[in-house]
Short mmCIF file of C-alpha atoms in Angstrom, two decimals:
data_model
loop_
_atom_site.label_atom_id
_atom_site.label_comp_id
_atom_site.label_asym_id
_atom_site.label_seq_id
_atom_site.Cartn_x
_atom_site.Cartn_y
_atom_site.Cartn_z
CA MET O 1 -21.79 4.29 -27.74
CA THR O 2 -18.18 3.21 -28.17
CA HIS O 3 -15.60 4.94 -26.00
CA SER O 4 -11.82 4.77 -25.91
CA PRO O 5 -8.96 5.92 -23.66
CA GLN O 6 -9.01 9.19 -25.64
CA THR O 7 -12.67 9.98 -24.92
CA ASP O 8 -12.95 13.12 -22.82
CA GLY O 9 -14.72 13.13 -19.46
CA ILE O 10 -15.66 10.33 -17.09
CA VAL O 11 -17.16 7.51 -19.14
CA ALA O 12 -17.61 3.75 -19.01
CA ALA O 13 -16.42 1.09 -21.48
CA ARG O 14 -13.12 2.65 -22.47
CA LEU O 15 -11.89 -0.87 -23.12
CA ASP O 16 -13.68 -3.95 -24.43
CA SER O 17 -14.81 -6.66 -22.02
CA GLN O 18 -12.15 -9.14 -23.08
CA THR O 19 -9.34 -6.66 -22.42
CA LEU O 20 -10.82 -5.68 -19.06
CA ALA O 21 -11.07 -9.32 -18.03
CA ALA O 22 -7.41 -9.83 -18.90
CA HIS O 23 -6.38 -6.67 -17.05
CA PHE O 24 -8.13 -7.72 -13.85
CA ASP O 25 -7.17 -11.36 -13.91
CA ASP O 26 -4.99 -12.69 -11.11
CA ILE O 27 -1.64 -10.89 -11.21
CA TYR O 28 0.09 -13.73 -9.37
CA PRO O 29 0.31 -17.02 -11.29
CA ASP O 30 -0.11 -20.17 -9.25
CA LEU O 31 2.85 -22.43 -8.65
CA ASP O 32 2.34 -26.01 -9.77
CA PRO O 33 3.64 -28.80 -7.50
CA HIS O 34 6.95 -29.09 -9.36
CA GLU O 35 7.54 -25.33 -9.33
CA ALA O 36 6.72 -25.23 -5.63
CA ARG O 37 9.24 -27.99 -4.84
CA VAL O 38 11.93 -26.19 -6.86
CA ALA O 39 11.19 -22.87 -5.15
CA ALA O 40 11.19 -24.54 -1.72
CA ASP O 41 14.55 -26.21 -2.38
CA ARG O 42 16.16 -22.75 -2.49
CA CYS O 43 15.50 -22.23 1.24
CA TYR O 44 18.50 -22.63 3.57
CA PHE O 45 16.14 -23.52 6.47
CA CYS O 46 18.03 -21.08 8.66
CA HIS O 47 18.28 -21.45 12.42
CA ASP O 48 16.80 -18.30 14.02
CA ALA O 49 15.55 -17.41 10.54
CA PRO O 50 15.32 -13.64 9.96
CA CYS O 51 12.19 -14.16 7.84
CA VAL O 52 10.31 -15.42 10.90
CA THR O 53 11.35 -12.39 12.92
CA ALA O 54 10.17 -10.13 10.08
CA CYS O 55 6.71 -11.76 9.95
CA PRO O 56 4.21 -9.96 12.22
CA THR O 57 2.38 -13.25 12.79
CA ALA O 58 5.64 -15.18 13.42
CA ILE O 59 4.87 -18.02 11.00
CA ASP O 60 7.54 -20.74 11.14
CA ILE O 61 8.56 -20.10 7.53
CA PRO O 62 11.47 -22.58 7.30
CA LEU O 63 9.19 -25.32 8.63
CA PHE O 64 6.37 -24.75 6.16
CA ILE O 65 8.82 -24.48 3.27
CA ARG O 66 10.49 -27.74 4.32
CA GLN O 67 7.05 -29.35 4.43
CA ILE O 68 6.43 -28.23 0.85
CA ALA O 69 9.88 -29.43 -0.20
CA THR O 70 9.13 -32.88 1.21
CA GLY O 71 5.75 -33.13 -0.51
CA MET O 72 3.48 -32.19 2.39
CA PRO O 73 1.71 -28.96 1.32
CA GLU O 74 -1.30 -29.69 3.56
CA ALA O 75 0.98 -29.77 6.61
CA ALA O 76 2.57 -26.55 5.39
CA ALA O 77 -0.86 -24.92 5.24
CA ARG O 78 -1.61 -25.97 8.82
CA THR O 79 1.71 -24.49 9.96
CA ILE O 80 0.83 -21.19 8.27
CA LEU O 81 -2.80 -21.00 9.33
CA GLY O 82 -2.04 -21.91 12.91
CA GLN O 83 -0.35 -18.52 13.18
CA ASN O 84 -2.19 -16.56 10.49
CA ILE O 85 -5.74 -17.72 9.84
CA LEU O 86 -5.94 -15.36 6.83
CA GLY O 87 -2.79 -16.76 5.29
CA ALA O 88 -4.26 -17.02 1.79
CA MET O 89 -5.05 -13.30 1.48
CA CYS O 90 -1.86 -12.31 3.27
CA ALA O 91 0.09 -14.30 0.70
CA ARG O 92 -1.39 -11.94 -1.89
CA VAL O 93 -1.36 -8.58 -0.13
CA CYS O 94 1.57 -8.67 2.30
CA PRO O 95 4.50 -6.43 1.33
CA THR O 96 6.77 -9.49 1.40
CA GLU O 97 9.51 -7.48 -0.27
CA THR O 98 9.89 -5.46 2.94
CA LEU O 99 8.97 -8.21 5.42
CA CYS O 100 9.89 -11.90 5.12
CA GLU O 101 11.45 -11.85 1.64
CA GLY O 102 13.21 -8.59 2.36
CA SER O 103 14.91 -10.30 5.32
CA CYS O 104 15.72 -13.55 3.49
CA VAL O 105 19.44 -14.36 3.53
CA ARG O 106 19.28 -15.05 -0.20
CA GLU O 107 17.95 -11.52 -0.73
CA VAL O 108 20.85 -10.11 1.28
CA ALA O 109 23.45 -12.25 -0.49
CA GLU O 110 22.06 -12.50 -4.01
CA GLY O 111 19.21 -10.02 -4.38
CA ASN O 112 16.94 -12.98 -5.15
CA PRO O 113 14.97 -14.16 -2.10
CA VAL O 114 13.10 -17.40 -1.64
CA GLU O 115 9.57 -16.82 -2.98
CA ILE O 116 7.97 -17.07 0.44
CA GLY O 117 4.74 -15.32 -0.54
CA ARG O 118 4.07 -17.55 -3.55
CA LEU O 119 4.92 -20.67 -1.52
CA GLN O 120 2.52 -19.57 1.22
CA ARG O 121 -0.17 -19.04 -1.38
CA TYR O 122 0.51 -22.48 -2.90
CA ALA O 123 0.02 -24.19 0.45
CA THR O 124 -3.01 -22.23 1.70
CA ASP O 125 -4.86 -22.19 -1.60
CA GLY O 126 -4.56 -25.95 -1.78
CA LEU O 127 -6.10 -26.38 1.66
CA LEU O 128 -8.95 -23.98 0.88
CA ALA O 129 -9.63 -25.82 -2.39
CA SER O 130 -9.84 -29.14 -0.52
CA ASN O 131 -12.45 -27.56 1.77
CA GLU O 132 -10.64 -29.00 4.78
CA HIS O 133 -10.67 -27.09 8.06
CA PRO O 134 -7.94 -28.53 10.30
CA PHE O 135 -8.99 -26.69 13.47
CA GLU O 136 -11.56 -27.82 16.02
CA ARG O 137 -13.42 -26.01 18.77
CA ALA O 138 -12.65 -26.64 22.40
CA ALA O 139 -15.44 -27.49 24.83
CA PRO O 140 -17.95 -24.63 25.18
CA THR O 141 -17.01 -22.13 27.88
CA GLY O 142 -20.44 -20.51 28.10
CA LYS O 143 -18.86 -17.11 27.41
CA ARG O 144 -20.01 -14.74 24.64
CA VAL O 145 -17.78 -12.18 22.97
CA ALA O 146 -18.84 -9.36 20.66
CA VAL O 147 -16.52 -8.40 17.81
CA VAL O 148 -17.03 -5.12 15.96
CA GLY O 149 -15.72 -5.35 12.40
CA ALA O 150 -15.42 -8.38 10.13
CA GLY O 151 -12.07 -7.32 8.74
CA PRO O 152 -8.73 -9.10 9.26
CA ALA O 153 -8.42 -8.18 12.96
CA GLY O 154 -12.01 -9.06 13.81
CA LEU O 155 -11.99 -12.33 11.88
CA ALA O 156 -8.68 -13.44 13.36
CA CYS O 157 -9.92 -12.62 16.86
CA ALA O 158 -13.23 -14.38 16.30
CA HIS O 159 -11.65 -17.54 14.90
CA ARG O 160 -9.21 -17.91 17.79
CA LEU O 161 -11.96 -17.26 20.35
CA ALA O 162 -14.16 -19.87 18.65
CA MET O 163 -11.31 -22.37 18.75
CA LEU O 164 -11.03 -21.76 22.48
CA GLY O 165 -14.72 -22.58 22.98
CA HIS O 166 -16.32 -19.14 23.16
CA GLU O 167 -19.39 -17.98 21.24
CA VAL O 168 -18.70 -14.98 19.02
CA VAL O 169 -21.03 -12.47 17.38
CA ILE O 170 -19.46 -10.16 14.77
CA HIS O 171 -21.13 -6.85 13.85
CA ASP O 172 -20.04 -5.29 10.57
CA ALA O 173 -21.33 -2.18 8.81
CA HIS O 174 -20.86 -3.60 5.30
CA ALA O 175 -23.10 -5.97 3.35
CA LYS O 176 -20.31 -8.57 3.24
CA PRO O 177 -17.66 -9.60 5.78
CA GLY O 178 -13.98 -9.27 4.96
CA GLY O 179 -13.19 -5.63 5.65
CA LEU O 180 -10.36 -4.24 3.57
CA ASN O 181 -9.67 -7.68 2.10
CA GLU O 182 -13.10 -7.49 0.46
CA TYR O 183 -13.49 -3.75 -0.10
CA GLY O 184 -10.05 -2.13 -0.04
CA ILE O 185 -7.61 -4.29 -2.00
CA ALA O 186 -6.99 -3.99 -5.75
CA SER O 187 -9.09 -6.50 -7.70
CA TYR O 188 -6.13 -8.01 -9.54
CA LYS O 189 -4.58 -8.96 -6.18
CA ALA O 190 -7.71 -10.74 -4.93
CA ALA O 191 -9.20 -12.27 -8.05
CA ASN O 192 -11.73 -15.08 -8.20
CA ASP O 193 -13.52 -13.96 -5.03
CA ILE O 194 -10.70 -15.31 -2.84
CA ALA O 195 -11.54 -12.93 0.04
CA GLN O 196 -15.05 -14.35 0.47
CA GLU O 197 -13.83 -17.90 -0.11
CA GLU O 198 -11.40 -17.46 2.76
CA VAL O 199 -14.09 -16.01 5.05
CA ASP O 200 -16.45 -18.89 4.28
CA TRP O 201 -13.65 -21.36 5.03
CA LEU O 202 -12.76 -19.59 8.29
CA LEU O 203 -16.38 -19.72 9.52
CA ARG O 204 -16.35 -23.52 9.27
CA ILE O 205 -14.82 -23.55 12.76
CA GLY O 206 -18.34 -22.91 14.07
CA GLY O 207 -19.43 -20.77 16.97
CA ILE O 208 -19.24 -17.52 14.97
CA SER O 209 -22.24 -15.57 13.71
CA ILE O 210 -22.01 -12.39 11.63
CA VAL O 211 -24.52 -9.54 11.63
CA THR O 212 -23.93 -7.47 8.50
CA GLY O 213 -25.21 -3.94 8.00
CA SER O 214 -24.71 -3.32 11.72
CA ALA O 215 -22.59 -0.26 12.47
CA LEU O 216 -21.36 0.68 15.93
CA GLY O 217 -23.05 3.86 17.08
CA ARG O 218 -25.80 3.60 14.47
CA ASP O 219 -27.34 0.17 14.84
CA VAL O 220 -25.78 -1.01 18.07
CA SER O 221 -24.08 0.79 20.94
CA LEU O 222 -20.97 -0.19 22.83
CA ALA O 223 -22.97 -0.16 26.06
CA GLU O 224 -25.44 -2.67 24.60
CA LEU O 225 -22.61 -4.97 23.55
CA GLN O 226 -20.99 -4.73 26.98
CA GLU O 227 -24.27 -5.56 28.68
CA SER O 228 -25.04 -8.63 26.56
CA HIS O 229 -21.52 -10.04 26.19
CA ASP O 230 -18.66 -11.02 28.45
CA ALA O 231 -16.07 -9.10 26.41
CA VAL O 232 -15.89 -6.81 23.38
CA PHE O 233 -13.22 -6.58 20.68
CA LEU O 234 -13.15 -3.50 18.45
CA GLY O 235 -11.71 -4.04 14.98
CA MET O 236 -13.78 -1.66 12.87
CA GLY O 237 -10.89 -0.15 10.96
CA LEU O 238 -10.80 3.44 9.74
CA ALA O 239 -13.98 4.64 8.06
CA GLY O 240 -13.16 8.34 7.79
CA VAL O 241 -11.05 9.98 5.08
CA ASN O 242 -8.84 13.03 5.47
CA ALA O 243 -9.99 16.17 3.68
CA LEU O 244 -7.93 17.62 0.85
CA ARG O 245 -8.27 21.09 2.38
CA ALA O 246 -8.07 22.72 -1.03
CA PRO O 247 -10.67 24.77 -2.89
CA GLY O 248 -12.68 22.75 -5.37
CA GLU O 249 -12.57 19.39 -3.61
CA ASP O 250 -16.37 19.34 -3.64
CA LEU O 251 -16.53 19.51 -7.45
CA ASP O 252 -17.98 16.61 -9.41
CA GLY O 253 -15.27 14.15 -10.32
CA VAL O 254 -13.45 14.41 -6.98
CA ARG O 255 -13.91 11.41 -4.72
CA ASP O 256 -12.24 9.26 -2.09
CA ALA O 257 -9.97 6.57 -3.50
CA VAL O 258 -11.22 4.02 -0.95
CA ASP O 259 -14.78 4.42 -2.25
CA PHE O 260 -13.59 3.95 -5.82
CA ILE O 261 -11.71 0.77 -4.93
CA ALA O 262 -14.70 -0.59 -3.01
CA GLU O 263 -17.03 0.14 -5.93
CA LEU O 264 -14.67 -1.59 -8.33
CA ARG O 265 -14.34 -4.65 -6.08
CA GLN O 266 -18.13 -5.05 -5.95
CA CYS O 267 -18.71 -4.34 -9.64
CA ASP O 268 -20.04 -7.29 -11.67
CA ASP O 269 -19.44 -5.59 -15.04
CA LEU O 270 -16.21 -3.61 -15.26
CA SER O 271 -17.22 -2.19 -18.63
CA ALA O 272 -20.02 -0.33 -16.82
CA LEU O 273 -17.64 1.40 -14.39
CA PRO O 274 -16.88 4.98 -15.51
CA ILE O 275 -13.33 6.32 -15.40
CA GLY O 276 -11.78 9.59 -16.51
CA ARG O 277 -9.42 10.23 -19.39
CA HIS O 278 -7.10 12.31 -17.20
CA VAL O 279 -6.95 10.86 -13.68
CA VAL O 280 -4.99 12.40 -10.81
CA VAL O 281 -4.46 10.42 -7.61
CA ILE O 282 -3.26 12.38 -4.59
CA GLY O 283 -1.33 10.32 -2.05
CA GLY O 284 1.68 8.05 -1.64
CA GLY O 285 0.42 4.88 0.01
CA MET O 286 -0.98 1.56 -1.12
CA THR O 287 -4.48 2.97 -1.58
CA ALA O 288 -3.08 5.57 -3.96
CA VAL O 289 -1.18 2.91 -5.91
CA ASP O 290 -4.22 0.64 -6.15
CA ALA O 291 -6.45 3.49 -7.33
CA ALA O 292 -3.90 4.67 -9.88
CA VAL O 293 -3.11 1.25 -11.32
CA GLN O 294 -6.76 0.25 -11.58
CA SER O 295 -7.59 3.53 -13.30
CA ARG O 296 -5.08 2.61 -15.97
CA LEU O 297 -6.43 -0.93 -16.20
CA LEU O 298 -9.93 0.48 -16.75
CA GLY O 299 -8.63 2.48 -19.71
CA ALA O 300 -7.72 5.94 -18.41
CA GLU O 301 -5.25 7.44 -20.89
CA HIS O 302 -3.26 9.53 -18.41
CA VAL O 303 -2.92 8.66 -14.71
CA THR O 304 -0.69 10.71 -12.44
CA MET O 305 0.02 9.95 -8.81
CA VAL O 306 1.19 13.00 -6.84
CA TYR O 307 2.74 12.98 -3.37
CA ARG O 308 3.74 15.97 -1.25
CA ARG O 309 7.10 14.58 -0.05
CA ASP O 310 9.91 12.65 -1.75
CA ARG O 311 9.71 9.03 -2.82
CA GLY O 312 11.53 7.80 0.25
CA ALA O 313 8.70 9.09 2.45
CA MET O 314 5.99 7.23 0.52
CA SER O 315 4.41 4.41 2.49
CA ALA O 316 3.92 2.30 -0.64
CA SER O 317 6.81 -0.08 -1.21
CA ASP O 318 9.29 0.29 -4.07
CA TYR O 319 7.87 -2.90 -5.55
CA GLU O 320 4.37 -1.44 -5.72
CA LEU O 321 5.59 1.92 -7.02
CA ASP O 322 7.62 0.16 -9.72
CA HIS O 323 4.56 -1.88 -10.63
CA ALA O 324 2.53 1.32 -10.97
CA SER O 325 5.18 2.78 -13.27
CA THR O 326 5.16 -0.41 -15.35
CA GLU O 327 1.40 -0.03 -15.80
CA GLY O 328 1.88 3.49 -17.14
CA VAL O 329 1.26 5.56 -14.01
CA THR O 330 3.30 8.76 -13.78
CA ILE O 331 4.59 9.39 -10.25
CA LEU O 332 5.34 12.96 -9.19
CA THR O 333 6.79 13.82 -5.79
CA ASN O 334 7.38 16.99 -3.76
CA ALA O 335 4.10 18.57 -4.82
CA MET O 336 0.92 19.36 -2.89
CA PRO O 337 -2.55 20.27 -4.21
CA VAL O 338 -3.44 23.95 -4.09
CA ALA O 339 -6.85 23.85 -5.80
CA VAL O 340 -9.12 21.74 -7.98
CA THR O 341 -10.49 23.90 -10.77
CA GLY O 342 -13.37 23.56 -13.20
CA ALA O 343 -16.83 24.83 -14.09
CA GLY O 344 -19.05 22.67 -11.91
CA LYS O 345 -16.83 19.65 -12.39
CA ALA O 346 -13.14 18.91 -12.06
CA GLN O 347 -11.05 19.90 -15.06
CA ALA O 348 -7.59 20.45 -13.57
CA VAL O 349 -5.59 20.37 -10.35
CA GLU O 350 -3.10 23.06 -9.44
CA PHE O 351 -0.08 21.92 -7.43
CA ALA O 352 2.66 23.74 -5.55
CA TYR O 353 6.17 22.32 -5.44
CA THR O 354 7.36 21.54 -1.91
CA ARG O 355 10.60 21.14 0.00
CA SER O 356 11.66 20.35 3.54
CA GLY O 357 12.34 23.56 5.42
CA ALA O 358 13.28 24.62 8.92
CA THR O 359 9.64 24.40 10.03
CA GLY O 360 8.75 21.27 8.07
CA LEU O 361 7.18 20.95 4.65
CA GLU O 362 6.94 24.25 2.81
CA LYS O 363 6.00 25.50 -0.65
CA THR O 364 8.78 26.66 -2.96
CA GLY O 365 6.62 29.30 -4.62
CA GLU O 366 6.49 27.48 -7.95
CA THR O 367 3.32 25.80 -9.21
CA PHE O 368 2.12 23.61 -12.06
CA THR O 369 -1.26 22.37 -13.29
CA LEU O 370 -2.38 18.92 -14.40
CA PRO O 371 -5.53 18.30 -16.46
CA ALA O 372 -7.92 16.14 -14.46
CA ASP O 373 -11.49 15.14 -15.15
CA GLN O 374 -11.28 12.72 -12.21
CA VAL O 375 -9.42 13.17 -8.92
CA PHE O 376 -8.97 10.48 -6.27
CA LYS O 377 -8.04 11.43 -2.72
CA ALA O 378 -5.81 8.84 -1.05
CA ILE O 379 -4.38 10.98 1.73
CA GLY O 380 -5.06 8.78 4.71
CA GLN O 381 -8.01 7.46 6.65
CA THR O 382 -9.22 8.39 10.10
CA LEU O 383 -11.12 6.77 12.93
CA ALA O 384 -14.77 7.75 12.60
CA GLY O 385 -17.29 7.38 15.41
CA ALA O 386 -14.91 6.31 18.15
CA PRO O 387 -16.97 5.21 21.16
CA GLU O 388 -17.04 7.68 24.03
CA GLY O 389 -15.04 6.82 27.11
CA LEU O 390 -12.10 5.19 25.33
CA THR O 391 -8.71 6.85 25.52
CA LEU O 392 -7.36 7.84 22.10
CA GLU O 393 -3.74 8.10 21.04
CA GLY O 394 -2.81 9.82 17.80
CA GLY O 395 -6.43 9.71 16.68
CA LYS O 396 -6.73 5.96 17.27
CA ILE O 397 -7.84 3.78 20.19
CA ALA O 398 -5.06 3.46 22.76
CA VAL O 399 -4.21 -0.15 23.62
CA ASP O 400 -1.54 -1.99 25.55
CA ALA O 401 0.59 -4.84 24.20
CA ALA O 402 -2.26 -7.32 24.71
CA GLY O 403 -4.83 -5.10 22.97
CA ARG O 404 -6.57 -3.93 26.14
CA THR O 405 -8.15 -0.49 25.94
CA SER O 406 -8.58 2.01 28.77
CA VAL O 407 -11.99 0.47 29.57
CA SER O 408 -12.12 -2.89 31.34
CA GLY O 409 -13.60 -5.67 29.20
CA ILE O 410 -12.89 -3.94 25.88
CA TRP O 411 -10.02 -4.83 23.56
CA ALA O 412 -9.10 -3.36 20.17
CA GLY O 413 -6.82 -4.18 17.25
CA GLY O 414 -6.18 -3.55 13.58
CA ASP O 415 -6.17 -0.17 11.89
CA CYS O 416 -8.45 1.44 14.51
CA ALA O 417 -5.90 0.78 17.28
CA ALA O 418 -2.81 2.84 17.97
CA GLY O 419 0.60 1.35 17.28
CA GLY O 420 1.83 -0.96 14.56
CA GLU O 421 1.59 -0.68 10.81
CA ASP O 422 -1.68 -0.55 8.87
CA LEU O 423 -1.17 -3.95 7.26
CA THR O 424 -3.47 -6.95 6.94
CA VAL O 425 -0.89 -9.22 8.52
CA THR O 426 -0.42 -6.87 11.49
CA ALA O 427 -4.19 -6.71 12.01
CA VAL O 428 -4.35 -10.51 12.01
CA ALA O 429 -1.61 -10.70 14.63
CA GLN O 430 -3.33 -8.13 16.84
CA GLY O 431 -6.70 -9.85 16.58
CA ARG O 432 -5.21 -13.25 17.35
CA ASP O 433 -3.21 -11.99 20.32
CA ALA O 434 -6.17 -10.04 21.73
CA ALA O 435 -8.26 -13.22 21.56
CA LEU O 436 -5.69 -15.06 23.66
CA ASP O 437 -5.75 -12.28 26.25
CA ILE O 438 -9.56 -12.21 26.24
CA HIS O 439 -9.54 -15.96 26.84
CA ARG O 440 -7.19 -15.57 29.80
CA ALA O 441 -9.39 -12.83 31.23
CA LEU O 442 -12.59 -14.86 30.87
CA THR O 443 -11.24 -18.13 32.22
#
C-alpha cells in the first residue's frame, strides 16, 4: 500500500526509498584537501587561544589547524586524538557554535568563525580511513579495570587505561558498543556507520574486551566487579526517562524519544519505520530536536516541538533549533502538556500556556490543543539502577574533580555523574581524566 505525508495515523513508507536515503545522508559535506587548507588559513593561531579554553578536552586547536595548513593532516589527527580519542564523532555532534567556534576571535569580530569542527572531522576521518592507530600500549601493569558502559566516557577511560598498560573489561547493556554515539544521535549526523567505525578503530590499541548485553544490576553486580578487578569505572549513562505526568501518556502512540531515535539508528530499511502524520515532540533539548527533525525526514506532515519555558531556557543550541525550523518543525514555547487524549490511542495533546511567576513556572489559565497521532517525550533522562552505597547528588553519582565516587576504588564519569554538561565531549574528558587518576591510584 502506498502512503504519503497526508496519510492519517502512524504508518510506514510515507516517502519513497530514494527520498529517504537523501534525507538521511550525511548532513556535513567532507572538506577536500584544498578546501581544508583554505579553511585552515583563516586561523590566526592565537596565543592563549580562547577556542582551546572552550574545548572540554582542551585540544590544541591552533596546533592541529596549523598542521592542516602545512599539509600534515595525519599529525593534526594525532594532536586531536591525543586529547579526545572520539574526535571523529565529536567533530559531528559537538555544539561547536557554543564551544570552540563560539569562542573563536573571528566569530567575535566578524560573525564567521574558523570551521574548527569541519577541520577536526577532515583530520580524524582521514586517519580512520587509513586504518592507522598512532597509539601504543605501555608495558603490562598486571592490573585489571572494569568499565561499565561502552559510551563516550567508558570508551575514553578504557582506551587511556589500555595505553597505560592495564587490562580493561567493558560491560555494556546494549548489543553494540558506542552508547549515545550509536543509539542516541540523529542518523544524519552519524551517517555511514561512523560510530562503529570509530569504536573498531579505538579497540585496535589492544587490551580491551567488551561484554555486550551485560547490564549492571541484572547480569553483573558492582560487588562482583570490585572483587575481580583492581578498580571500577562507571559510565553507564542515563537509562531512565522522566514521566510526562499527564493523563493519557500510556495511550498507544506515546513513546520516549530516546527509544525512537535508537530504533531509527538501528533500522536497516527506513521505509519500514512507521511515523505519524501529526507528530508532537515535548521537550527543548537535543533529543527533542533530533526526534522532531527525523520525524519530518521520515515524512511526517506536521511536526511540532513544544517546550514549557521560553526559547532562551532551551538546552538545544540556536543552531540546532534553526536547523529544526529549516526542516519544517514548528517550535512552540511557554506551554506544558495537560493531557493526551484519544480513544485507545493518541489523537491530540492539550497544552496550557505558562509564564514565570513568583513561585516559579505557572499556568496562565489559557489552553490549546494540537492534533497528534504520535507523541514523543523528550523531557530528560534519569539515572536508573544506581548501585547501592554510592552517594548521589542531584539524582546522579557524586564525584570529585578526578571522578572518584564516595566508595574507594570506584570512579564515575559521563552523563551518570554529577557536574558538567551532558555532552559527548564532556563525557570523553571525564573518562580520560578518571583513567589517569585510576592509573595513579593503581601504580
